[in-house]
XYZ file of C-alpha atoms in Angstrom:
155
model
C 11.631 5.294 8.544
C 8.408 4.856 10.659
C 8.772 2.535 13.685
C 6.409 -0.018 12.067
C 8.150 0.137 8.599
C 8.962 -3.326 7.210
C 10.803 -4.296 4.046
C 7.764 -6.250 2.797
C 5.700 -3.258 3.295
C 8.102 -0.932 1.741
C 8.861 -3.057 -1.252
C 5.194 -3.503 -1.814
C 4.429 0.058 -1.874
C 7.196 0.738 -4.293
C 5.942 -1.972 -6.747
C 2.586 -0.416 -6.488
C 4.112 3.038 -7.678
C 5.672 1.064 -10.651
C 2.366 -0.590 -11.671
C 0.273 2.660 -11.091
C 2.823 4.541 -13.592
C 3.399 1.925 -15.830
C 6.126 -0.369 -17.046
C 7.877 2.250 -18.803
C 8.377 4.337 -15.432
C 10.841 1.432 -14.263
C 14.058 3.604 -15.371
C 12.358 6.788 -14.022
C 13.691 8.162 -10.539
C 10.865 7.480 -7.980
C 8.932 5.908 -10.806
C 8.226 9.415 -12.415
C 6.883 10.970 -9.065
C 7.910 14.460 -8.221
C 10.469 14.754 -5.462
C 9.496 18.003 -4.175
C 6.822 18.556 -1.354
C 3.710 18.690 -3.740
C 1.439 15.719 -3.454
C 0.991 13.904 -6.929
C -2.579 12.748 -7.194
C -1.108 9.462 -8.272
C -0.071 8.735 -4.956
C -3.664 8.134 -4.004
C -4.267 5.937 -7.111
C -1.112 4.155 -6.014
C -2.521 3.459 -2.446
C -5.797 2.386 -3.721
C -3.997 -0.285 -5.957
C -2.180 -1.224 -2.820
C -5.253 -1.712 -0.848
C -6.858 -3.870 -3.698
C -3.989 -5.990 -4.301
C -3.267 -6.486 -0.502
C -7.066 -7.225 0.076
C -6.938 -10.322 -2.267
C -4.845 -11.834 0.237
C -6.223 -10.613 3.509
C -3.267 -8.155 4.068
C -4.451 -4.658 3.687
C -3.708 -3.744 7.096
C -0.294 -5.762 7.358
C 0.780 -3.952 4.019
C -0.617 -0.624 4.840
C 1.759 2.364 4.302
C 2.972 4.203 7.115
C 3.967 7.773 7.055
C 1.209 10.453 6.538
C -0.382 8.246 3.632
C -1.627 5.872 6.325
C -4.467 8.361 7.232
C -5.739 8.280 3.540
C -5.438 4.590 2.891
C -7.485 3.795 6.237
C -10.184 5.933 5.014
C -10.563 3.909 1.723
C -13.706 2.212 1.455
C -13.997 -1.679 1.743
C -13.754 -1.558 -2.111
C -10.631 0.388 -2.824
C -12.371 1.481 -6.326
C -15.312 3.212 -4.676
C -15.107 7.159 -4.394
C -14.320 9.224 -1.214
C -16.574 12.025 -0.675
C -14.854 15.243 -1.766
C -11.812 13.843 -3.093
C -9.813 16.131 -5.149
C -9.089 14.524 -8.652
C -11.304 11.600 -7.541
C -12.404 10.444 -10.990
C -8.729 10.632 -12.367
C -7.419 8.711 -9.108
C -10.215 6.037 -9.632
C -9.347 5.591 -13.351
C -5.815 5.227 -12.788
C -6.211 3.067 -9.954
C -8.465 0.816 -12.041
C -5.965 0.632 -15.131
C -3.106 -0.052 -12.332
C -5.303 -3.167 -11.169
C -5.743 -4.335 -14.683
C -1.854 -4.105 -15.249
C -1.145 -5.606 -12.110
C -2.057 -9.095 -13.238
C 0.055 -9.254 -16.306
C 3.813 -9.248 -16.888
C 6.220 -8.230 -15.523
C 4.269 -8.094 -12.335
C 1.789 -10.699 -12.293
C 2.980 -14.111 -11.330
C 5.731 -12.845 -8.867
C 3.655 -10.170 -7.121
C 0.802 -12.717 -6.237
C 3.288 -15.668 -5.191
C 4.888 -12.933 -2.782
C 1.637 -11.846 -1.248
C 0.592 -15.353 -0.819
C 3.708 -15.921 1.149
C 3.279 -12.895 3.107
C -0.099 -13.940 4.099
C 1.243 -17.305 5.240
C 3.949 -15.505 7.450
C 0.962 -13.405 8.939
C -0.854 -16.777 9.974
C 2.418 -18.083 11.581
C 3.253 -14.928 13.647
C -0.077 -13.710 14.922
C -0.041 -15.752 18.037
C 3.070 -14.015 19.052
C 1.754 -10.516 18.832
C -0.453 -10.251 21.942
C 2.182 -8.564 24.052
C 3.622 -6.443 21.451
C 4.736 -2.924 22.102
C 7.297 -0.682 20.238
C 10.512 0.846 22.014
C 8.733 4.400 21.854
C 6.940 5.267 25.292
C 4.199 7.540 23.372
C 3.768 5.491 20.293
C 0.082 6.039 19.300
C 0.692 4.332 15.859
C 0.350 0.595 16.464
C 2.167 -1.852 14.558
C 0.749 -3.082 11.259
C 1.365 -6.707 12.159
C -0.482 -6.389 15.676
C -3.330 -4.260 13.740
C -3.801 -6.772 11.116
C -3.942 -10.223 13.360
C -7.173 -10.548 15.038
C -5.697 -13.173 17.395
C -3.079 -10.936 18.675
C -5.282 -9.268 21.066
């Protein structure tokens, strides 16, 4: 786990995997993503869906992925459905992300997902005043907390 992983962010990312790969992937290990070191281009579609869903509740930064995928996620345009220059498989990534976006509002995800994102946005408002002096326990931590990055009033 990364120092700033949270259960909410991790579960949200896994839900985005499921939505991206479709309802039928529920019974597949890791939603049908390969478990070797090869990057499956669907991961980038998942990250774009994650950004789009989070944006609807002002949570793009709070629910950002940690791990090496954060760099990709942070490069996404304001609209996560716009292309990135030179992205390998860009057209396929965008098409899958848009299809996942359409799926996300329907069953079995829609109502519960958006209720959870709304609740997370309310939590963000409550904790933001307490983040101004946040620091991790790691002396050379150059990856700031997702919460601290997301809450403007935190300093």
